[in-house]
């Protein structure tokens, strides 16, 4: 799979902010993919999802999904865990109807659990979702996201350990979050290459050919992510990231989460195409 560039949600310059207009704008801009932002809840009807899939196919585009923010697979209250599982399931089901290939979400918070206990809880609760997806024959990859804050589960190491290809679990590698959660580290070619090596060593060479990637400019503090910025307003070294992705022949979806969405997505796509 090639490396496909796109936006986190409908491009700003779309005629209207609905999903179909978003796809049409992605095509006009010569981008390749769009992430459906179900971050405030999964509200798309089955009917609309079918229309989205039809438009997507006509235009030859790809889709990914971002699940709701209100998810904690390590919540203490069983009702909160069940609701979180349902939100991921709904994102996956509607996403699959749209023809989306991967759904990312923030898996949970450590709260007062140890990292090890958090990992066990999240693995178990995620496993229940994948069983249900399999039973219902819903084919989409679940890609828990590399988190931007130290209070959130989801370091690169944790996600590599959690990934489980036969059960449709991979990961979403957010390079801006890695930069933020380390208070400014992970901003050089060698560090980006090291992250790609970690994936290759942990999950096999094949994993590099279908990555779900997030990136953007970012503002951070010692606790990690503060907010997303435009690349030009941030110290994030996207040029070296693009160079590393190209050198490693990385493929998959690169979703731009900068506030200016398509402007930075195009900036990165151009940087990628101009490198040899
Ligand atoms: Zn996210």
PDB file of C-alpha atoms and ligand atoms in Angstrom:
ATOM      1  CA  UNK A   1       0.000   0.000   0.000  1.00  0.00           C
ATOM      2  CA  UNK A   2       1.234   3.516  -0.822  1.00  0.00           C
ATOM      3  CA  UNK A   3       1.421   6.227   1.791  1.00  0.00           C
ATOM      4  CA  UNK A   4      -1.911   8.061   1.532  1.00  0.00           C
ATOM      5  CA  UNK A   5      -2.357  11.615   2.773  1.00  0.00           C
ATOM      6  CA  UNK A   6      -5.524  13.110   4.183  1.00  0.00           C
ATOM      7  CA  UNK A   7      -7.322  15.174   6.770  1.00  0.00           C
ATOM      8  CA  UNK A   8      -8.820  14.580  10.210  1.00  0.00           C
ATOM      9  CA  UNK A   9     -12.390  15.333   9.200  1.00  0.00           C
ATOM     10  CA  UNK A  10     -13.914  17.367   6.394  1.00  0.00           C
ATOM     11  CA  UNK A  11     -11.424  19.829   4.834  1.00  0.00           C
ATOM     12  CA  UNK A  12     -11.931  23.471   5.888  1.00  0.00           C
ATOM     13  CA  UNK A  13     -12.333  24.506   2.274  1.00  0.00           C
ATOM     14  CA  UNK A  14     -15.150  22.046   1.501  1.00  0.00           C
ATOM     15  CA  UNK A  15     -18.352  23.586   0.172  1.00  0.00           C
ATOM     16  CA  UNK A  16     -20.205  22.314   3.198  1.00  0.00           C
ATOM     17  CA  UNK A  17     -19.049  20.499   6.323  1.00  0.00           C
ATOM     18  CA  UNK A  18     -20.822  17.203   5.613  1.00  0.00           C
ATOM     19  CA  UNK A  19     -18.949  13.983   4.878  1.00  0.00           C
ATOM     20  CA  UNK A  20     -19.896  13.715   1.185  1.00  0.00           C
ATOM     21  CA  UNK A  21     -18.793  17.311   0.484  1.00  0.00           C
ATOM     22  CA  UNK A  22     -15.629  16.485   2.408  1.00  0.00           C
ATOM     23  CA  UNK A  23     -14.834  13.542   0.149  1.00  0.00           C
ATOM     24  CA  UNK A  24     -15.430  15.641  -2.969  1.00  0.00           C
ATOM     25  CA  UNK A  25     -13.055  18.303  -1.648  1.00  0.00           C
ATOM     26  CA  UNK A  26     -10.408  15.683  -0.779  1.00  0.00           C
ATOM     27  CA  UNK A  27     -10.555  14.572  -4.411  1.00  0.00           C
ATOM     28  CA  UNK A  28     -10.292  18.150  -5.773  1.00  0.00           C
ATOM     29  CA  UNK A  29      -7.284  18.800  -3.560  1.00  0.00           C
ATOM     30  CA  UNK A  30      -5.636  15.600  -4.841  1.00  0.00           C
ATOM     31  CA  UNK A  31      -5.454  14.132  -1.371  1.00  0.00           C
ATOM     32  CA  UNK A  32      -6.158  10.420  -0.908  1.00  0.00           C
ATOM     33  CA  UNK A  33      -7.941   9.745   2.343  1.00  0.00           C
ATOM     34  CA  UNK A  34     -10.138  11.302   5.031  1.00  0.00           C
ATOM     35  CA  UNK A  35     -10.729  10.429   8.686  1.00  0.00           C
ATOM     36  CA  UNK A  36     -14.342  10.381   9.848  1.00  0.00           C
ATOM     37  CA  UNK A  37     -14.393  12.246  13.139  1.00  0.00           C
ATOM     38  CA  UNK A  38     -16.852  10.462  15.408  1.00  0.00           C
ATOM     39  CA  UNK A  39     -15.122  12.158  18.334  1.00  0.00           C
ATOM     40  CA  UNK A  40     -18.327  13.524  19.892  1.00  0.00           C
ATOM     41  CA  UNK A  41     -20.346  10.372  19.233  1.00  0.00           C
ATOM     42  CA  UNK A  42     -21.283   8.007  16.424  1.00  0.00           C
ATOM     43  CA  UNK A  43     -24.290   9.703  14.870  1.00  0.00           C
ATOM     44  CA  UNK A  44     -24.117   8.618  11.236  1.00  0.00           C
ATOM     45  CA  UNK A  45     -27.089   6.587  10.003  1.00  0.00           C
ATOM     46  CA  UNK A  46     -26.643   3.318   8.097  1.00  0.00           C
ATOM     47  CA  UNK A  47     -28.238   4.993   5.074  1.00  0.00           C
ATOM     48  CA  UNK A  48     -25.752   7.839   5.024  1.00  0.00           C
ATOM     49  CA  UNK A  49     -22.889   5.391   5.604  1.00  0.00           C
ATOM     50  CA  UNK A  50     -23.913   3.511   2.445  1.00  0.00           C
ATOM     51  CA  UNK A  51     -24.003   6.795   0.487  1.00  0.00           C
ATOM     52  CA  UNK A  52     -20.580   7.739   1.859  1.00  0.00           C
ATOM     53  CA  UNK A  53     -19.199   4.382   0.748  1.00  0.00           C
ATOM     54  CA  UNK A  54     -20.649   4.821  -2.721  1.00  0.00           C
ATOM     55  CA  UNK A  55     -19.136   8.313  -3.104  1.00  0.00           C
ATOM     56  CA  UNK A  56     -15.830   7.086  -1.693  1.00  0.00           C
ATOM     57  CA  UNK A  57     -15.698   4.299  -4.276  1.00  0.00           C
ATOM     58  CA  UNK A  58     -16.688   6.565  -7.171  1.00  0.00           C
ATOM     59  CA  UNK A  59     -13.905   8.988  -6.247  1.00  0.00           C
ATOM     60  CA  UNK A  60     -11.354   6.253  -5.543  1.00  0.00           C
ATOM     61  CA  UNK A  61     -10.652   7.469  -1.999  1.00  0.00           C
ATOM     62  CA  UNK A  62      -9.914   5.795   1.331  1.00  0.00           C
ATOM     63  CA  UNK A  63     -11.366   6.365   4.788  1.00  0.00           C
ATOM     64  CA  UNK A  64     -10.345   5.890   8.397  1.00  0.00           C
ATOM     65  CA  UNK A  65     -12.313   6.629  11.582  1.00  0.00           C
ATOM     66  CA  UNK A  66     -11.557   8.428  14.845  1.00  0.00           C
ATOM     67  CA  UNK A  67     -13.759   7.051  17.615  1.00  0.00           C
ATOM     68  CA  UNK A  68     -15.334   9.090  20.438  1.00  0.00           C
ATOM     69  CA  UNK A  69     -13.169  10.825  23.037  1.00  0.00           C
ATOM     70  CA  UNK A  70     -15.272   9.410  25.873  1.00  0.00           C
ATOM     71  CA  UNK A  71     -13.623   6.027  26.009  1.00  0.00           C
ATOM     72  CA  UNK A  72     -11.839   4.419  28.917  1.00  0.00           C
ATOM     73  CA  UNK A  73     -11.267   0.694  28.663  1.00  0.00           C
ATOM     74  CA  UNK A  74      -9.599   0.901  32.080  1.00  0.00           C
ATOM     75  CA  UNK A  75     -12.519   2.570  33.871  1.00  0.00           C
ATOM     76  CA  UNK A  76     -13.314   1.273  37.354  1.00  0.00           C
ATOM     77  CA  UNK A  77     -17.078   1.250  36.818  1.00  0.00           C
ATOM     78  CA  UNK A  78     -18.212  -1.708  34.671  1.00  0.00           C
ATOM     79  CA  UNK A  79     -20.924   0.492  33.082  1.00  0.00           C
ATOM     80  CA  UNK A  80     -18.253   2.892  31.803  1.00  0.00           C
ATOM     81  CA  UNK A  81     -16.260   0.030  30.316  1.00  0.00           C
ATOM     82  CA  UNK A  82     -19.367  -1.360  28.596  1.00  0.00           C
ATOM     83  CA  UNK A  83     -20.244   2.085  27.207  1.00  0.00           C
ATOM     84  CA  UNK A  84     -16.665   2.512  25.958  1.00  0.00           C
ATOM     85  CA  UNK A  85     -16.769  -0.883  24.248  1.00  0.00           C
ATOM     86  CA  UNK A  86     -20.075   0.030  22.629  1.00  0.00           C
ATOM     87  CA  UNK A  87     -18.649   3.318  21.302  1.00  0.00           C
ATOM     88  CA  UNK A  88     -15.719   1.509  19.713  1.00  0.00           C
ATOM     89  CA  UNK A  89     -18.031  -1.163  18.311  1.00  0.00           C
ATOM     90  CA  UNK A  90     -20.389   1.488  16.836  1.00  0.00           C
ATOM     91  CA  UNK A  91     -17.441   3.385  15.306  1.00  0.00           C
ATOM     92  CA  UNK A  92     -16.186   0.160  13.757  1.00  0.00           C
ATOM     93  CA  UNK A  93     -19.591  -0.935  12.471  1.00  0.00           C
ATOM     94  CA  UNK A  94     -20.519   2.387  10.832  1.00  0.00           C
ATOM     95  CA  UNK A  95     -16.934   2.879   9.667  1.00  0.00           C
ATOM     96  CA  UNK A  96     -16.977  -0.508   7.948  1.00  0.00           C
ATOM     97  CA  UNK A  97     -20.254   0.392   6.210  1.00  0.00           C
ATOM     98  CA  UNK A  98     -18.491   3.515   4.881  1.00  0.00           C
ATOM     99  CA  UNK A  99     -15.657   1.328   3.615  1.00  0.00           C
ATOM    100  CA  UNK A 100     -13.205   2.669   6.201  1.00  0.00           C
ATOM    101  CA  UNK A 101     -10.175   0.486   6.843  1.00  0.00           C
ATOM    102  CA  UNK A 102      -8.990   1.425  10.334  1.00  0.00           C
ATOM    103  CA  UNK A 103     -10.565   2.958  13.425  1.00  0.00           C
ATOM    104  CA  UNK A 104      -8.428   4.758  15.969  1.00  0.00           C
ATOM    105  CA  UNK A 105      -9.350   5.790  19.525  1.00  0.00           C
ATOM    106  CA  UNK A 106      -7.718   6.692  22.810  1.00  0.00           C
ATOM    107  CA  UNK A 107      -7.933   3.404  24.693  1.00  0.00           C
ATOM    108  CA  UNK A 108      -7.951   4.653  28.270  1.00  0.00           C
ATOM    109  CA  UNK A 109      -6.370   6.275  31.289  1.00  0.00           C
ATOM    110  CA  UNK A 110      -4.150   4.701  33.953  1.00  0.00           C
ATOM    111  CA  UNK A 111      -6.077   6.450  36.770  1.00  0.00           C
ATOM    112  CA  UNK A 112      -4.587   4.786  39.862  1.00  0.00           C
ATOM    113  CA  UNK A 113      -3.803   1.430  38.196  1.00  0.00           C
ATOM    114  CA  UNK A 114      -0.259   0.342  37.509  1.00  0.00           C
ATOM    115  CA  UNK A 115       0.780   0.365  33.831  1.00  0.00           C
ATOM    116  CA  UNK A 116       0.786  -3.447  33.920  1.00  0.00           C
ATOM    117  CA  UNK A 117      -2.733  -3.745  35.346  1.00  0.00           C
ATOM    118  CA  UNK A 118      -3.951  -1.082  32.890  1.00  0.00           C
ATOM    119  CA  UNK A 119      -2.480  -3.072  30.035  1.00  0.00           C
ATOM    120  CA  UNK A 120      -4.207  -6.281  31.184  1.00  0.00           C
ATOM    121  CA  UNK A 121      -7.581  -4.535  31.557  1.00  0.00           C
ATOM    122  CA  UNK A 122      -7.374  -2.837  28.175  1.00  0.00           C
ATOM    123  CA  UNK A 123      -6.237  -6.016  26.440  1.00  0.00           C
ATOM    124  CA  UNK A 124      -9.128  -7.970  27.920  1.00  0.00           C
ATOM    125  CA  UNK A 125     -11.769  -5.333  27.207  1.00  0.00           C
ATOM    126  CA  UNK A 126     -10.502  -4.801  23.674  1.00  0.00           C
ATOM    127  CA  UNK A 127     -10.538  -8.551  23.086  1.00  0.00           C
ATOM    128  CA  UNK A 128     -14.258  -8.618  23.838  1.00  0.00           C
ATOM    129  CA  UNK A 129     -14.851  -6.022  21.118  1.00  0.00           C
ATOM    130  CA  UNK A 130     -12.860  -7.886  18.509  1.00  0.00           C
ATOM    131  CA  UNK A 131     -14.764 -11.091  19.319  1.00  0.00           C
ATOM    132  CA  UNK A 132     -18.027  -9.292  18.739  1.00  0.00           C
ATOM    133  CA  UNK A 133     -16.767  -7.749  15.495  1.00  0.00           C
ATOM    134  CA  UNK A 134     -15.663 -11.166  14.262  1.00  0.00           C
ATOM    135  CA  UNK A 135     -18.984 -12.739  15.188  1.00  0.00           C
ATOM    136  CA  UNK A 136     -20.824  -9.995  13.288  1.00  0.00           C
ATOM    137  CA  UNK A 137     -18.408 -10.280  10.364  1.00  0.00           C
ATOM    138  CA  UNK A 138     -17.344  -6.623  10.601  1.00  0.00           C
ATOM    139  CA  UNK A 139     -13.976  -6.246   8.931  1.00  0.00           C
ATOM    140  CA  UNK A 140     -12.065  -3.188  10.078  1.00  0.00           C
ATOM    141  CA  UNK A 141      -8.795  -2.760  11.945  1.00  0.00           C
ATOM    142  CA  UNK A 142      -8.820  -1.404  15.505  1.00  0.00           C
ATOM    143  CA  UNK A 143      -5.898   0.963  15.991  1.00  0.00           C
ATOM    144  CA  UNK A 144      -5.500   2.308  19.541  1.00  0.00           C
ATOM    145  CA  UNK A 145      -3.647   5.601  19.363  1.00  0.00           C
ATOM    146  CA  UNK A 146      -0.232   6.572  20.669  1.00  0.00           C
ATOM    147  CA  UNK A 147      -1.309   9.004  23.370  1.00  0.00           C
ATOM    148  CA  UNK A 148      -0.153  12.579  23.857  1.00  0.00           C
ATOM    149  CA  UNK A 149      -0.453  12.750  27.643  1.00  0.00           C
ATOM    150  CA  UNK A 150       1.408  10.787  30.279  1.00  0.00           C
ATOM    151  CA  UNK A 151      -1.860  10.120  32.138  1.00  0.00           C
ATOM    152  CA  UNK A 152      -3.184   8.244  29.083  1.00  0.00           C
ATOM    153  CA  UNK A 153      -2.404   4.630  28.267  1.00  0.00           C
ATOM    154  CA  UNK A 154      -0.689   4.201  24.912  1.00  0.00           C
ATOM    155  CA  UNK A 155       3.089   4.442  24.693  1.00  0.00           C
ATOM    156  CA  UNK A 156       4.610   3.013  21.527  1.00  0.00           C
ATOM    157  CA  UNK A 157       5.884  -0.005  23.506  1.00  0.00           C
ATOM    158  CA  UNK A 158       2.465  -0.672  25.042  1.00  0.00           C
ATOM    159  CA  UNK A 159       0.727  -0.479  21.681  1.00  0.00           C
ATOM    160  CA  UNK A 160       3.205  -2.794  19.979  1.00  0.00           C
ATOM    161  CA  UNK A 161       2.632  -5.297  22.779  1.00  0.00           C
ATOM    162  CA  UNK A 162      -1.140  -4.885  22.476  1.00  0.00           C
ATOM    163  CA  UNK A 163      -1.264  -5.312  18.693  1.00  0.00           C
ATOM    164  CA  UNK A 164      -2.684  -8.631  17.577  1.00  0.00           C
ATOM    165  CA  UNK A 165      -2.939  -9.026  13.824  1.00  0.00           C
ATOM    166  CA  UNK A 166      -5.212 -12.134  13.739  1.00  0.00           C
ATOM    167  CA  UNK A 167      -7.669 -10.261  15.954  1.00  0.00           C
ATOM    168  CA  UNK A 168      -7.723  -7.089  13.831  1.00  0.00           C
ATOM    169  CA  UNK A 169      -5.719  -5.012  16.341  1.00  0.00           C
ATOM    170  CA  UNK A 170      -2.883  -2.810  15.109  1.00  0.00           C
ATOM    171  CA  UNK A 171      -1.928   0.688  16.297  1.00  0.00           C
ATOM    172  CA  UNK A 172      -2.146   4.334  15.320  1.00  0.00           C
ATOM    173  CA  UNK A 173       1.278   5.924  15.532  1.00  0.00           C
ATOM    174  CA  UNK A 174       0.905   9.622  16.347  1.00  0.00           C
ATOM    175  CA  UNK A 175       4.318  11.221  15.843  1.00  0.00           C
ATOM    176  CA  UNK A 176       3.214  14.607  17.201  1.00  0.00           C
ATOM    177  CA  UNK A 177       1.958  12.914  20.375  1.00  0.00           C
ATOM    178  CA  UNK A 178       5.265  11.075  20.809  1.00  0.00           C
ATOM    179  CA  UNK A 179       7.058  14.426  20.512  1.00  0.00           C
ATOM    180  CA  UNK A 180       4.667  15.985  23.056  1.00  0.00           C
ATOM    181  CA  UNK A 181       4.623  13.140  25.601  1.00  0.00           C
ATOM    182  CA  UNK A 182       8.430  13.260  25.742  1.00  0.00           C
ATOM    183  CA  UNK A 183       8.410  17.055  26.189  1.00  0.00           C
ATOM    184  CA  UNK A 184      10.166  17.785  22.896  1.00  0.00           C
ATOM    185  CA  UNK A 185      12.164  14.651  22.162  1.00  0.00           C
ATOM    186  CA  UNK A 186      11.427  12.460  19.139  1.00  0.00           C
ATOM    187  CA  UNK A 187      12.013  15.203  16.635  1.00  0.00           C
ATOM    188  CA  UNK A 188      14.996  13.960  14.628  1.00  0.00           C
ATOM    189  CA  UNK A 189      15.403  11.588  11.703  1.00  0.00           C
ATOM    190  CA  UNK A 190      17.091   8.962  13.878  1.00  0.00           C
ATOM    191  CA  UNK A 191      14.349   9.084  16.490  1.00  0.00           C
ATOM    192  CA  UNK A 192      11.584   8.741  13.894  1.00  0.00           C
ATOM    193  CA  UNK A 193      13.516   5.911  12.252  1.00  0.00           C
ATOM    194  CA  UNK A 194      13.878   4.275  15.672  1.00  0.00           C
ATOM    195  CA  UNK A 195      10.094   4.271  16.099  1.00  0.00           C
ATOM    196  CA  UNK A 196       9.652   2.639  12.710  1.00  0.00           C
ATOM    197  CA  UNK A 197      12.336   0.087  13.616  1.00  0.00           C
ATOM    198  CA  UNK A 198      10.481  -0.690  16.846  1.00  0.00           C
ATOM    199  CA  UNK A 199       7.340  -1.454  14.832  1.00  0.00           C
ATOM    200  CA  UNK A 200       9.289  -3.542  12.352  1.00  0.00           C
ATOM    201  CA  UNK A 201      11.004  -5.520  15.108  1.00  0.00           C
ATOM    202  CA  UNK A 202       7.847  -5.950  17.160  1.00  0.00           C
ATOM    203  CA  UNK A 203       5.271  -6.627  14.460  1.00  0.00           C
ATOM    204  CA  UNK A 204       7.221  -7.587  11.370  1.00  0.00           C
ATOM    205  CA  UNK A 205       8.271  -5.756   8.231  1.00  0.00           C
ATOM    206  CA  UNK A 206       4.795  -6.095   6.785  1.00  0.00           C
ATOM    207  CA  UNK A 207       3.386  -3.808   9.513  1.00  0.00           C
ATOM    208  CA  UNK A 208       5.209  -0.827   7.983  1.00  0.00           C
ATOM    209  CA  UNK A 209       3.200  -1.183   4.789  1.00  0.00           C
ATOM    210  CA  UNK A 210      -0.186  -0.471   6.379  1.00  0.00           C
ATOM    211  CA  UNK A 211       0.343   2.089   9.122  1.00  0.00           C
ATOM    212  CA  UNK A 212      -2.314   4.369  10.546  1.00  0.00           C
ATOM    213  CA  UNK A 213      -0.436   7.612  11.226  1.00  0.00           C
ATOM    214  CA  UNK A 214      -1.439  10.882  12.861  1.00  0.00           C
ATOM    215  CA  UNK A 215       0.642  13.989  12.736  1.00  0.00           C
ATOM    216  CA  UNK A 216       0.349  17.760  13.148  1.00  0.00           C
ATOM    217  CA  UNK A 217       2.095  20.690  14.727  1.00  0.00           C
ATOM    218  CA  UNK A 218       1.794  20.492  18.506  1.00  0.00           C
ATOM    219  CA  UNK A 219       2.176  22.480  21.718  1.00  0.00           C
ATOM    220  CA  UNK A 220       3.243  20.603  24.840  1.00  0.00           C
ATOM    221  CA  UNK A 221       4.476  20.802  28.407  1.00  0.00           C
ATOM    222  CA  UNK A 222       6.093  18.388  30.858  1.00  0.00           C
ATOM    223  CA  UNK A 223       2.740  16.571  31.096  1.00  0.00           C
ATOM    224  CA  UNK A 224       2.540  16.190  27.335  1.00  0.00           C
ATOM    225  CA  UNK A 225       0.116  17.457  24.743  1.00  0.00           C
ATOM    226  CA  UNK A 226      -1.509  20.894  25.175  1.00  0.00           C
ATOM    227  CA  UNK A 227      -3.021  21.540  21.758  1.00  0.00           C
ATOM    228  CA  UNK A 228      -2.525  20.942  18.065  1.00  0.00           C
ATOM    229  CA  UNK A 229      -0.869  23.707  16.040  1.00  0.00           C
ATOM    230  CA  UNK A 230      -0.203  24.411  12.411  1.00  0.00           C
ATOM    231  CA  UNK A 231       3.157  23.001  11.359  1.00  0.00           C
ATOM    232  CA  UNK A 232       4.528  26.472  10.658  1.00  0.00           C
ATOM    233  CA  UNK A 233       3.760  27.556  14.260  1.00  0.00           C
ATOM    234  CA  UNK A 234       5.310  24.482  15.830  1.00  0.00           C
ATOM    235  CA  UNK A 235       8.778  23.016  16.317  1.00  0.00           C
ATOM    236  CA  UNK A 236       7.687  19.640  14.972  1.00  0.00           C
ATOM    237  CA  UNK A 237      10.254  18.458  12.428  1.00  0.00           C
ATOM    238  CA  UNK A 238       7.868  17.050   9.843  1.00  0.00           C
ATOM    239  CA  UNK A 239      10.480  17.133   7.080  1.00  0.00           C
ATOM    240  CA  UNK A 240      12.658  14.532   8.786  1.00  0.00           C
ATOM    241  CA  UNK A 241       9.584  12.468   9.594  1.00  0.00           C
ATOM    242  CA  UNK A 242       8.588  12.439   5.928  1.00  0.00           C
ATOM    243  CA  UNK A 243      12.137  11.511   4.963  1.00  0.00           C
ATOM    244  CA  UNK A 244      12.129   8.575   7.409  1.00  0.00           C
ATOM    245  CA  UNK A 245       8.720   7.383   6.165  1.00  0.00           C
ATOM    246  CA  UNK A 246       9.973   7.494   2.615  1.00  0.00           C
ATOM    247  CA  UNK A 247      13.252   5.723   3.392  1.00  0.00           C
ATOM    248  CA  UNK A 248      11.365   2.951   5.218  1.00  0.00           C
ATOM    249  CA  UNK A 249       8.877   2.688   2.337  1.00  0.00           C
ATOM    250  CA  UNK A 250       6.086   3.151   4.855  1.00  0.00           C
ATOM    251  CA  UNK A 251       2.560   2.732   3.547  1.00  0.00           C
ATOM    252  CA  UNK A 252      -0.909   3.329   4.943  1.00  0.00           C
ATOM    253  CA  UNK A 253      -2.830   6.398   6.052  1.00  0.00           C
ATOM    254  CA  UNK A 254      -1.251   9.654   7.154  1.00  0.00           C
ATOM    255  CA  UNK A 255      -3.965  11.801   8.729  1.00  0.00           C
ATOM    256  CA  UNK A 256      -3.129  15.447   9.308  1.00  0.00           C
ATOM    257  CA  UNK A 257      -4.589  16.792  12.554  1.00  0.00           C
ATOM    258  CA  UNK A 258      -3.263  20.365  12.308  1.00  0.00           C
ATOM    259  CA  UNK A 259      -6.048  22.978  12.727  1.00  0.00           C
ATOM    260  CA  UNK A 260      -5.631  23.954   9.069  1.00  0.00           C
ATOM    261  CA  UNK A 261      -6.140  20.284   8.032  1.00  0.00           C
ATOM    262  CA  UNK A 262      -5.703  20.247   4.261  1.00  0.00           C
ATOM    263  CA  UNK A 263      -3.038  22.969   4.145  1.00  0.00           C
ATOM    264  CA  UNK A 264      -0.631  20.924   6.250  1.00  0.00           C
ATOM    265  CA  UNK A 265      -1.746  17.626   4.676  1.00  0.00           C
ATOM    266  CA  UNK A 266      -0.790  19.030   1.280  1.00  0.00           C
ATOM    267  CA  UNK A 267       2.450  20.445   2.676  1.00  0.00           C
ATOM    268  CA  UNK A 268       3.433  16.961   3.882  1.00  0.00           C
ATOM    269  CA  UNK A 269       2.274  15.251   0.708  1.00  0.00           C
ATOM    270  CA  UNK A 270       4.345  17.648  -1.395  1.00  0.00           C
ATOM    271  CA  UNK A 271       7.374  17.128   0.854  1.00  0.00           C
ATOM    272  CA  UNK A 272       6.941  13.363   0.399  1.00  0.00           C
ATOM    273  CA  UNK A 273       6.640  13.571  -3.386  1.00  0.00           C
ATOM    274  CA  UNK A 274       9.607  15.913  -3.744  1.00  0.00           C
ATOM    275  CA  UNK A 275      11.934  13.571  -1.865  1.00  0.00           C
ATOM    276  CA  UNK A 276      13.717  10.803  -3.603  1.00  0.00           C
TER     277      UNK A 276
HETATM  278 ZN1  LIG B   1      -6.723  11.044  18.643  1.00  0.00          ZN
END
